[in-house]
Amino acid sequence: MLEQTVQIVSNEPDPTDLYFRLVMSAPRIAPLVQPGQFVHLRIQSIKDALLRRPFSIFQVSGDTVSILYKNVGKGTDALSRMRPAQDLSLIGPLGHGFTVPPPGGESPLLVAGGYGMAALYLLAQRSPQKGIVFVGGRRRVDILCQDEFQSLGWEVRATTEDGSHGGKGLVTQPLLAELRSGTAGRKLFACGPTPMLRAVGRIAEEFNLPAELSMDEHMCCGVGVCLTCVIPVKTGADWEYQRTCTEGPVFDSTRIAWDANS
Amino acid sequence: MNLSVQIGTLKLQNPVLVASGTFGYGAEYSELIDLNQLGAVVVKGIRLGPVRGNPTPRTVEVASGLINAIGLQGPGVDGFIKKYWPFLKLLKVPTIINIWGTTVEEYAEVARRFDALGGVGALELNVSCPNIKEGGAQFGTDVKLLGEVVAACRQSTRLPLITKLSPNVVSIAPYARAAEDAGSDALSIMNSYPAMAIDIKTRKPSLGNVTGGLTGPCIKPIAIKLVWEAAAAVKIPIIGMGGIQTATDAIEFLMAGATAVAVGTATFYEPRTAVQVIAGVREFMQSHGIEDVRELVGSVRAAK
Ligand SMILES: Cc1cc2nc3c(=O)[nH]c(=O)nc-3n(C[C@H](O)[C@H](O)[C@H](O)COP(=O)(O)OP(=O)(O)OC[C@H]3O[C@@H](n4cnc5c(N)ncnc54)[C@H](O)[C@@H]3O)c2cc1C
Ligand SMILES: Cc1cc2nc3c(=O)[nH]c(=O)nc-3n(C[C@H](O)[C@H](O)[C@H](O)COP(=O)(O)O)c2cc1C
Ligand code: FES
């Protein structure tokens, strides 16, 4: 974990101004990154909003680290207006990421919703076994970086809720179809909205497959001190709140106590 | 140039601390800052047993501030000693332990346990957490109860006692005096201010606990006024906090009457804030020919 002032290399819409790709020169952080980790970014130009914003690390290339972000509010909007050569303060890499399968180990099936694709890219790149990535979104624009996964030699199966790209429906439908054809040696890795993660957790249980889920919780400090970002995690017969910024964001799906809060 | 100050029998190398609940148990930030530069490390509130904490969402960002309702999640005294104390006891700077309970007896017992541990710098009694129904705030908003809690802790330990006061009172002077009279060595002012936010899209409160405590730059003027009032009412030193982001903010607290200050919410977005504040205070002293930081304390030119 380091705090570094980094320079923006590029910050381009992908492909419309709903999503952006931000590439930063971060020579001290880049070599440390593990798949599924995130950076905590300070966007100085947000009026009267103080906190850093967390983003999954999308790609690492030489000295650069990039993120893929959706413009959803004041922080991401201010970020989308920043230009090359401007500075940002970055803390990272943070969190406990995905377990890269060992050579000859599990064959990975990735499940992504929207910008969840970003968190899975490094895992696909570093996994010795190639597999299938199931990606879902509301519309065509929400299906991100399909080409890049294909260039890595992965098969991409896309679904959109409105049917404007790939199959029509939810990302879990083609996943279920694939699992019905066989489960031996497979492992699920997922990142996306919480309802999708929960559905993937259920599917893993049903098919008796291991699954690692990257949980999306609001964060404040990002480094484990404030206890904002907790989720209920099983501890024997009981459960406790654990931090997604430190113990997570990636958790083994069997450890999550989904119903503890209700 | 002298930056050191004294809180009861505890000597601090400089007057800049970190605020309880914003710095975990110290180790978390040790990769980002040199903890040994701080005046002291102050840990998250601890009661006798483990505490699960409140449902999420636990914090919400608001204009120039933050509302939190963490619910004092923590490992309890034994869990703390096992997990976090081995790191903290090796630091060169003192550790101040923030403690709380749901009864006077529990406060006293926690104080006794930390007294027996050895090596603790001081105890900070949190009688002002707005996020726990059965404990915390009730002691901080009732002068009589406050006196009882402080007196019971005083009998349980010879460690310096710092009483952390609530801002949620009509006048802070009687509370400051009650703590002083009951044997408190110092005061911390202020804890978070009761607050609430609503998500208009869902019509739900933004926090799982519905209400929480407001902190960050937006509360600084409130804290300055409380420190100024308390300083006029008591002789014991005050640790001022609430919205400190810069050395300028810290110096304002010193001038209002604080002997030391603590940085809280700002650490979340800029982990090096406390260290930068120390450097900034030193620079201010240099450029103004101030030899001793204590010259600044209470130096506001106001008719009291
Ligand atoms: C570990 C982690 C990894 C993430 N990775 C990415 C990523 O790769 N790409 C990306 O685009 N986003 C990612 N996010 C979400 C991103 O942090 C938020 O979208 C961002 O903080 C919003 O900031 P804002 O100021 O633009 O929005 P605000 O103005 O603060 O809020 C606008 C809206 O965004 C929602 N929002 C705020 N924070 C989150 C959050 N943590 N999760 C979901 N919704 C949120 C708010 O509820 C609100 O509705 C990640 C979040 C986490 C916790
Ligand atoms: C997330 C969070 C957790 C806190 N936890 C505690 C606590 O456990 N005990 C305590 O006495 N104060 C706690 N506080 C209050 C701070 O110590 C401090 O009094 C307050 O935040 C004001 O300072 P600031 O504006 O610089 O943050 C907490 C504050 C925040 C933001
Ligand atoms: S965001 Fe502060 S503990 Fe995780």
XYZ file of C-alpha atoms and ligand atoms in Angstrom:
654
model
C 0.000 0.000 0.000
C 1.359 3.399 -1.045
C 0.107 6.927 -1.447
C 1.359 8.442 -4.659
C 0.650 11.565 -6.660
C 0.152 10.249 -10.169
C -0.138 11.908 -13.527
C -3.000 11.290 -15.937
C -1.790 9.778 -19.216
C -5.208 9.625 -20.849
C -8.878 9.852 -19.863
C -11.128 8.843 -22.744
C -14.846 8.042 -23.138
C -15.557 4.331 -23.711
C -17.277 4.696 -26.135
C -19.872 7.271 -24.981
C -19.527 9.589 -22.017
C -21.236 7.104 -19.688
C -18.002 5.153 -19.196
C -14.392 6.359 -19.226
C -10.959 4.812 -19.240
C -8.393 6.555 -17.126
C -4.730 5.668 -17.531
C -2.326 6.967 -14.889
C 1.435 6.834 -14.621
C 1.965 5.112 -11.253
C 5.384 3.450 -11.375
C 5.539 2.553 -7.687
C 2.016 1.146 -7.461
C 1.857 -0.738 -10.791
C 4.260 -3.596 -9.938
C 2.417 -4.374 -6.704
C -1.045 -4.931 -8.165
C -2.852 -8.270 -7.768
C -6.056 -9.110 -9.708
C -9.178 -7.835 -7.929
C -7.422 -5.093 -5.965
C -8.491 -1.453 -6.070
C -7.153 2.074 -5.786
C -8.565 4.900 -3.668
C -8.571 8.069 -5.664
C -8.757 11.666 -4.477
C -10.521 13.945 -6.905
C -9.578 17.399 -5.622
C -11.989 19.262 -7.848
C -15.252 17.983 -6.332
C -16.885 20.917 -4.633
C -17.338 20.331 -0.868
C -17.182 16.509 -1.221
C -14.259 15.226 0.747
C -13.874 11.500 0.426
C -11.756 9.442 -1.913
C -13.509 7.149 -4.410
C -12.615 3.456 -4.822
C -12.096 1.912 -8.284
C -11.007 -1.566 -9.302
C -7.696 -1.722 -11.072
C -8.502 -2.550 -14.687
C -5.184 -2.917 -16.479
C -1.533 -2.654 -15.544
C 1.007 -2.034 -18.274
C 4.603 -1.143 -17.485
C 4.455 1.927 -15.253
C 0.780 2.630 -15.810
C -2.350 1.639 -13.951
C -5.778 2.158 -15.452
C -9.362 2.151 -14.264
C -12.645 1.864 -16.140
C -15.316 4.008 -14.525
C -18.951 4.835 -14.934
C -20.043 8.443 -14.653
C -22.634 8.195 -11.858
C -22.225 11.269 -9.678
C -20.236 14.290 -8.653
C -16.893 12.546 -8.184
C -16.906 10.527 -11.370
C -18.278 13.522 -13.281
C -15.442 15.748 -12.052
C -12.993 12.968 -12.873
C -14.321 12.703 -16.426
C -13.370 16.369 -16.986
C -9.754 15.884 -15.992
C -7.107 15.997 -18.705
C -3.733 14.383 -19.399
C -0.811 15.737 -17.335
C -3.089 16.666 -14.425
C -2.307 15.099 -11.056
C -4.362 12.804 -8.844
C -3.590 11.318 -5.462
C -3.843 7.557 -5.389
C -3.659 5.084 -2.502
C -3.110 1.524 -3.584
C -3.077 -1.229 -4.347
C -5.693 -2.017 -1.708
C -7.696 -5.006 -0.578
C -7.597 -8.730 -0.871
C -8.112 -9.769 -4.502
C -8.898 -12.914 -6.503
C -6.908 -16.141 -6.209
C -5.283 -16.726 -9.607
C -5.812 -20.441 -10.440
C -2.521 -22.401 -10.426
C -1.267 -23.906 -13.721
C -3.327 -27.011 -14.404
C -5.756 -25.924 -11.667
C -9.385 -24.867 -11.929
C -10.735 -23.609 -15.207
C -12.247 -20.210 -14.523
C -15.698 -18.933 -15.402
C -15.980 -15.179 -14.915
C -19.259 -13.378 -14.321
C -19.411 -9.607 -14.700
C -22.095 -6.975 -14.411
C -21.354 -3.563 -15.931
C -18.049 -2.117 -14.705
C -17.469 -5.425 -12.869
C -15.612 -6.361 -16.075
C -12.805 -4.019 -14.983
C -12.098 -5.993 -11.806
C -11.865 -9.267 -13.728
C -9.504 -8.297 -16.536
C -6.203 -8.869 -14.699
C -7.467 -12.228 -13.479
C -8.245 -13.273 -17.065
C -4.837 -12.027 -18.168
C -2.896 -13.791 -15.432
C -4.841 -17.045 -15.287
C -2.862 -19.913 -16.871
C -6.156 -21.498 -17.959
C -8.410 -19.532 -20.278
C -12.145 -19.797 -19.837
C -15.428 -18.077 -20.511
C -16.527 -14.661 -19.340
C -20.249 -14.049 -18.935
C -21.024 -10.365 -19.061
C -24.342 -8.684 -18.489
C -25.687 -5.166 -18.625
C -28.799 -3.179 -19.175
C -27.986 -2.029 -22.735
C -25.288 -2.342 -25.380
C -23.217 0.494 -23.852
C -22.966 -1.377 -20.543
C -21.044 -4.254 -22.115
C -17.436 -3.191 -21.681
C -14.082 -4.361 -23.007
C -15.430 -7.446 -24.753
C -12.703 -7.180 -27.433
C -9.922 -7.125 -24.872
C -11.077 -10.329 -23.233
C -11.323 -11.914 -26.663
C -7.795 -10.777 -27.501
C -6.629 -12.662 -24.419
C -8.141 -15.786 -25.973
C -11.227 -15.840 -23.752
C -14.712 -16.577 -24.956
C -17.200 -13.809 -24.145
C -20.939 -14.461 -23.773
C -22.852 -11.221 -23.477
C -26.423 -10.605 -22.390
C -28.376 -7.371 -22.198
C -31.670 -6.781 -20.452
C -33.090 -5.015 -23.518
C -31.595 -7.479 -26.009
C -29.614 -4.757 -27.818
C -26.448 -6.864 -27.667
C -25.899 -10.612 -27.218
C -28.680 -12.651 -25.651
C -31.658 -10.959 -24.038
C -31.985 -11.444 -20.301
C -29.778 -11.750 -17.265
C -26.142 -12.797 -17.168
C -26.988 -15.800 -14.997
C -29.047 -17.445 -17.775
C -26.158 -18.405 -20.111
C -24.086 -19.232 -17.023
C -26.711 -21.740 -15.878
C -26.906 -23.239 -19.368
C -23.135 -23.697 -19.444
C -23.012 -25.289 -15.995
C -25.708 -27.783 -16.946
C -23.272 -29.053 -19.580
C -20.633 -29.813 -16.950
C -19.026 -28.496 -13.777
C -15.913 -30.596 -13.236
C -12.804 -28.561 -12.369
C -14.562 -25.236 -12.754
C -14.529 -22.203 -10.480
C -16.625 -19.030 -10.570
C -15.262 -15.488 -10.135
C -17.722 -12.605 -10.108
C -17.884 -8.835 -9.824
C -20.963 -6.682 -10.254
C -24.034 -5.397 -8.444
C -24.941 -7.143 -5.190
C -28.123 -8.903 -6.490
C -26.036 -10.449 -9.286
C -23.367 -11.571 -6.813
C -26.010 -13.117 -4.628
C -27.452 -15.014 -7.609
C -23.963 -16.268 -8.522
C -23.479 -17.363 -4.900
C -26.714 -19.367 -5.074
C -25.699 -20.970 -8.369
C -22.311 -21.932 -6.903
C -24.083 -23.589 -4.004
C -26.542 -25.401 -6.261
C -23.772 -26.801 -8.486
C -21.391 -27.291 -5.588
C -18.737 -25.089 -7.193
C -16.201 -22.814 -5.519
C -16.847 -19.116 -6.128
C -15.023 -15.889 -5.321
C -17.159 -12.752 -5.244
C -15.909 -9.155 -5.305
C -18.317 -7.264 -3.050
C -19.423 -3.706 -3.775
C -19.897 -1.730 -0.546
C -19.657 1.958 0.095
C -16.242 2.889 1.397
C -14.800 5.776 3.315
C -11.142 5.324 4.373
C -10.413 2.319 2.109
C -7.641 1.090 4.407
C -9.472 -0.594 7.282
C -9.745 2.063 9.984
C -13.293 3.445 9.798
C -15.416 0.246 9.623
C -17.773 1.706 6.991
C -17.499 -0.984 4.347
C -18.486 -4.098 6.288
C -20.515 -7.136 5.231
C -21.730 -9.998 7.421
C -19.292 -12.911 7.254
C -19.816 -16.348 8.807
C -17.655 -17.355 11.760
C -18.606 -20.916 12.672
C -22.263 -20.917 13.691
C -22.273 -17.141 14.147
C -21.331 -14.153 11.989
C -19.431 -10.901 12.293
C -18.968 -7.751 10.226
C -15.765 -7.795 8.188
C -14.280 -5.011 6.093
C -14.583 -5.240 2.308
C -11.644 -2.840 1.918
C -9.269 -5.054 3.874
C -10.537 -8.623 4.331
C -12.224 -8.125 0.901
C -13.402 -6.946 -1.576
C -13.074 -10.573 -2.728
C -14.666 -13.185 -0.456
C -15.258 -16.879 -0.833
C -19.013 -17.074 -1.508
C -19.653 -19.687 1.197
C -18.415 -17.274 3.857
C -20.948 -14.529 3.201
C -23.890 -14.468 5.634
C -26.401 -13.011 3.163
C -29.383 -13.064 5.503
C -27.648 -12.003 8.713
C -29.014 -8.483 8.534
C -32.644 -9.157 7.779
C 11.795 25.514 19.845
C 9.463 23.545 22.119
C 6.486 21.653 20.739
C 5.968 19.319 23.679
C 2.933 19.588 25.906
C 1.667 17.835 28.985
C -1.698 16.071 29.519
C -1.832 15.189 33.218
C 1.356 13.204 33.795
C 1.619 12.283 30.124
C 4.250 14.152 28.136
C 3.641 14.461 24.378
C 6.453 15.329 21.952
C 4.067 17.570 20.053
C 0.437 18.605 20.437
C -1.004 16.774 17.393
C -2.904 13.520 17.968
C -5.264 11.483 15.841
C -8.930 11.142 16.807
C -10.452 7.930 18.118
C -12.290 5.902 15.473
C -10.468 7.528 12.560
C -7.165 5.733 13.006
C -8.129 2.131 13.744
C -5.520 0.609 16.032
C -2.526 2.395 14.504
C -1.040 -0.421 12.454
C -3.398 0.161 9.518
C -1.735 3.491 8.641
C 1.826 2.449 9.424
C 2.609 1.854 5.737
C 1.496 5.374 4.816
C 2.849 7.516 7.670
C 5.515 7.373 10.356
C 3.447 6.919 13.512
C 6.390 7.933 15.689
C 6.044 11.513 14.456
C 2.627 11.913 16.090
C 1.933 13.357 19.517
C 0.077 10.150 20.374
C -2.001 7.433 18.744
C -5.618 7.272 19.924
C -7.412 3.998 19.229
C -11.034 3.201 18.367
C -13.459 2.995 21.331
C -13.261 -0.230 23.339
C -15.691 -1.679 25.833
C -15.325 -4.819 27.949
C -16.637 -7.349 25.411
C -16.748 -7.500 21.602
C -19.274 -5.308 19.779
C -20.807 -6.178 16.403
C -21.699 -2.642 15.368
C -24.565 -1.100 13.394
C -26.122 -2.250 10.111
C -24.857 -0.614 6.889
C -24.739 1.972 5.394
C -22.579 3.272 8.203
C -21.308 6.536 6.766
C -22.615 9.125 4.352
C -20.758 12.024 2.824
C -22.403 15.445 3.201
C -21.307 18.967 2.251
C -17.872 19.457 3.834
C -18.464 16.628 6.250
C -19.339 13.060 7.022
C -22.103 11.477 9.085
C -21.188 8.188 10.711
C -23.054 5.565 12.686
C -20.495 2.790 13.026
C -21.901 1.634 16.348
C -18.542 1.223 18.096
C -17.734 -2.137 16.477
C -14.746 -3.552 18.302
C -12.956 -6.591 19.714
C -13.437 -5.861 23.445
C -10.601 -5.543 25.952
C -9.216 -9.092 25.569
C -9.448 -9.071 21.763
C -7.698 -5.700 21.654
C -4.870 -6.818 23.925
C -4.301 -9.977 21.919
C -4.610 -8.541 18.425
C -3.515 -4.910 18.542
C -1.522 -4.220 21.695
C 1.659 -6.114 20.637
C 2.107 -3.592 17.791
C 1.117 -0.493 19.746
C 3.270 -1.166 22.798
C 6.415 -1.047 20.635
C 5.696 2.472 19.337
C 7.863 5.287 20.664
C 4.840 7.554 21.037
C 2.154 6.931 23.662
C -1.100 5.140 22.953
C -4.275 6.661 24.340
C -7.087 4.139 24.739
C -10.624 5.346 24.114
C -12.998 3.414 26.382
C -16.731 3.193 26.908
C -19.351 1.130 28.689
C -23.061 0.855 29.250
C -22.838 1.207 33.037
C -20.623 3.117 35.456
C -19.256 -0.235 36.644
C -18.286 -1.275 33.119
C -16.358 1.971 32.534
C -14.520 1.411 35.813
C -13.748 -2.214 34.981
C -12.365 -1.342 31.545
C -10.235 1.382 33.172
C -8.926 -1.161 35.702
C -8.047 -3.653 32.951
C -6.013 -1.091 31.015
C -4.352 0.135 34.194
C -3.214 -3.435 34.867
C -1.935 -3.862 31.301
C 0.966 -1.461 31.836
C 2.424 0.835 29.184
C -0.803 2.653 28.276
C -0.324 6.434 27.871
C -3.764 7.598 28.978
C -7.436 6.692 28.902
C -9.986 8.743 27.008
C -13.511 8.230 28.348
C -16.009 8.346 25.532
C -19.184 9.583 27.180
C -20.471 11.150 24.016
C -20.988 8.654 21.208
C -24.341 9.515 19.595
C -24.709 6.111 17.922
C -25.238 3.715 20.786
C -28.584 3.742 22.517
C -27.770 2.159 25.827
C -24.368 3.725 26.445
C -22.190 6.599 25.494
C -24.195 9.750 25.113
C -26.457 9.364 28.144
C -23.387 9.831 30.352
C -22.242 12.863 28.422
C -25.520 14.766 28.577
C -26.281 14.329 32.293
C -23.943 16.289 34.574
C -24.524 14.011 37.560
C -23.925 10.764 35.635
C -20.872 12.285 34.014
C -19.373 13.055 37.414
C -20.107 9.495 38.596
C -18.467 7.859 35.576
C -15.349 9.992 35.820
C -15.081 9.465 39.595
C -15.466 5.690 39.233
C -12.716 5.581 36.597
C -10.552 7.866 38.727
C -10.743 5.315 41.538
C -9.845 2.493 39.139
C -6.670 3.886 37.611
C -3.746 6.199 38.047
C -3.428 6.623 34.282
C -4.156 10.126 33.017
C -7.907 10.404 32.341
C -9.260 12.430 29.463
C -13.024 12.951 29.347
C -14.433 13.328 25.849
C -17.393 15.663 25.952
C -20.528 15.820 23.847
C -21.297 18.957 21.845
C -25.004 18.222 22.231
C -25.561 20.340 25.360
C -26.918 23.827 25.971
C -23.747 24.953 27.709
C -20.547 22.956 27.954
C -19.115 24.702 31.031
C -20.983 22.639 33.695
C -19.913 19.385 31.991
C -16.321 20.530 31.758
C -16.369 21.444 35.466
C -18.083 18.192 36.479
C -15.345 16.181 34.754
C -12.616 18.319 36.319
C -14.152 18.072 39.788
C -14.440 14.283 39.503
C -10.723 13.986 38.813
C -10.364 14.115 35.039
C -6.877 15.242 33.986
C -8.002 16.657 30.660
C -10.956 17.103 28.292
C -11.415 16.145 24.655
C -13.751 18.455 22.771
C -15.668 17.577 20.648
C -17.263 14.295 19.639
C -19.528 14.162 16.578
C -22.751 16.181 16.431
C -26.085 14.273 16.103
C -27.207 14.448 12.465
C -29.208 12.771 9.709
C -29.415 12.581 5.906
C -32.090 11.200 3.564
C -31.731 9.597 0.131
C -34.512 11.312 -1.815
C -34.567 8.594 -4.506
C -35.465 5.829 -2.065
C -37.006 8.068 0.650
C -34.896 6.146 3.120
C -32.491 7.505 5.707
C -28.953 7.396 4.290
C -27.691 5.491 7.336
C -28.663 2.011 8.508
C -28.900 3.439 12.032
C -31.143 6.284 10.697
C -29.200 8.966 12.623
C -25.484 9.418 13.182
C -22.810 11.898 14.157
C -21.524 14.736 11.965
C -17.768 15.318 11.685
C -15.310 16.987 9.333
C -14.595 20.598 8.316
C -18.245 21.683 8.647
C -18.157 21.245 12.470
C -14.950 23.177 13.114
C -16.560 26.503 14.078
C -18.820 24.695 16.571
C -15.821 22.939 18.100
C -13.804 26.179 18.350
C -16.606 27.821 20.295
C -16.973 24.853 22.657
C -13.228 24.728 23.322
C -13.190 28.461 23.982
C -16.087 28.190 26.459
C -14.657 25.156 28.244
C -11.204 26.731 28.496
C -12.741 29.612 30.407
C -14.457 27.204 32.809
C -11.648 24.806 33.805
C -7.916 24.686 34.531
C -7.237 21.215 33.074
C -5.854 20.972 29.529
C -8.166 20.515 26.549
C -7.569 18.424 23.432
C -9.432 20.227 20.655
C -10.860 18.439 17.631
C -13.499 18.808 14.953
C -12.755 19.409 11.296
C -9.003 19.984 11.453
C -7.455 19.790 7.960
C -4.502 22.157 8.186
C -2.037 23.715 10.623
C -4.119 26.898 10.427
C -7.095 24.983 11.804
C -4.968 23.460 14.567
C -3.537 26.846 15.573
C -7.060 28.238 15.759
C -7.886 25.515 18.316
C -4.733 26.288 20.315
C -5.602 29.989 20.364
C -9.138 29.141 21.506
C -7.618 27.392 24.521
C -6.716 23.848 23.490
C -3.358 22.495 24.693
C -3.354 19.798 22.024
C -5.443 18.880 18.986
C -6.582 15.733 17.181
C -7.110 15.120 13.474
C -10.056 12.861 12.600
C -12.095 12.748 9.393
C -9.362 14.466 7.337
C -7.136 11.411 7.752
C -9.673 9.395 5.722
C -9.019 11.444 2.589
C -5.463 12.557 3.311
C -3.691 10.048 5.574
C -0.722 12.379 6.086
C -2.837 15.245 7.487
C -1.648 14.919 11.115
C 1.993 14.853 10.040
C 1.446 17.867 7.766
C -0.247 19.733 10.621
C 2.785 19.159 12.881
C 5.108 20.538 10.192
C 2.795 23.505 9.625
C 2.598 24.403 13.323
C 6.395 24.316 13.516
C 6.643 26.600 10.485
C 4.133 29.041 11.940
C 6.101 29.195 15.185
C 9.332 29.793 13.293
C 7.957 32.553 11.142
C 6.303 34.258 14.135
C 9.265 33.913 16.491
C 7.340 31.687 18.914
C 9.681 29.626 21.094
C 7.147 27.487 22.906
C 3.910 26.124 21.492
C 2.300 26.716 24.881
C 2.516 30.462 24.189
C -0.241 29.936 21.642
C -2.629 28.211 24.024
C -5.582 30.452 24.847
C -3.930 33.407 23.130
C -7.062 34.603 21.368
C -7.541 38.282 22.020
C -11.134 38.339 23.133
C -12.908 39.816 26.078
C -14.107 36.759 27.976
C -14.088 -2.009 -4.304
C -14.833 -1.119 -5.273
C -14.494 -1.125 -6.614
C -15.154 -0.305 -7.512
N -14.776 -0.331 -8.814
C -15.374 0.471 -9.702
C -14.971 0.466 -11.071
O -14.078 -0.284 -11.477
N -15.620 1.298 -11.931
C -16.634 2.132 -11.501
O -17.186 2.854 -12.320
N -17.034 2.160 -10.220
C -16.432 1.361 -9.303
N -16.852 1.383 -7.989
C -17.940 2.289 -7.585
C -17.415 3.716 -7.431
O -16.578 3.789 -6.294
C -18.575 4.699 -7.266
O -19.357 4.686 -8.415
C -18.071 6.109 -7.016
O -17.523 6.189 -5.728
C -19.172 7.113 -7.154
O -18.638 8.391 -6.874
P -19.394 9.704 -7.330
O -18.859 10.837 -6.537
O -19.377 9.834 -8.793
O -20.872 9.387 -6.908
P -21.703 10.065 -5.758
O -22.114 11.439 -6.214
O -20.993 9.924 -4.481
O -22.936 9.091 -5.762
C -23.704 8.954 -6.951
C -24.386 7.640 -6.964
O -23.425 6.582 -6.962
C -23.717 5.667 -5.933
N -22.500 5.104 -5.382
C -21.577 5.749 -4.632
N -20.616 4.898 -4.224
C -20.947 3.675 -4.718
C -20.393 2.379 -4.621
N -19.301 2.130 -3.874
N -20.998 1.378 -5.259
C -22.101 1.605 -5.966
N -22.682 2.788 -6.085
C -22.135 3.817 -5.473
C -24.421 6.491 -4.888
O -25.260 5.691 -4.077
C -25.244 7.429 -5.740
O -26.445 6.848 -6.155
C -16.217 0.547 -7.075
C -16.576 0.548 -5.726
C -15.916 -0.275 -4.828
C -16.330 -0.273 -3.393
C -16.012 6.996 11.563
C -15.812 7.647 12.909
C -15.707 6.848 14.053
C -15.525 7.422 15.303
N -15.399 6.612 16.392
C -15.189 7.169 17.626
C -14.983 6.346 18.783
O -14.943 5.110 18.702
N -14.814 6.952 19.988
C -14.807 8.325 20.114
O -14.649 8.837 21.221
N -14.965 9.127 19.034
C -15.158 8.574 17.800
N -15.304 9.408 16.696
C -15.254 10.875 16.865
C -13.847 11.433 16.565
O -12.895 10.916 17.456
C -13.828 12.979 16.638
O -14.228 13.378 17.909
C -14.736 13.612 15.612
O -14.653 12.893 14.407
C -14.438 15.084 15.346
O -13.207 15.281 14.684
P -13.056 15.404 13.065
O -14.063 16.409 12.611
O -11.645 15.810 12.831
O -13.353 14.061 12.535
C -15.472 8.836 15.426
C -15.567 9.637 14.281
C -15.721 9.062 13.029
C -15.805 9.940 11.816
S -13.675 1.826 4.116
Fe -12.922 2.279 6.092
S -12.764 0.286 6.931
Fe -13.249 -0.110 4.879
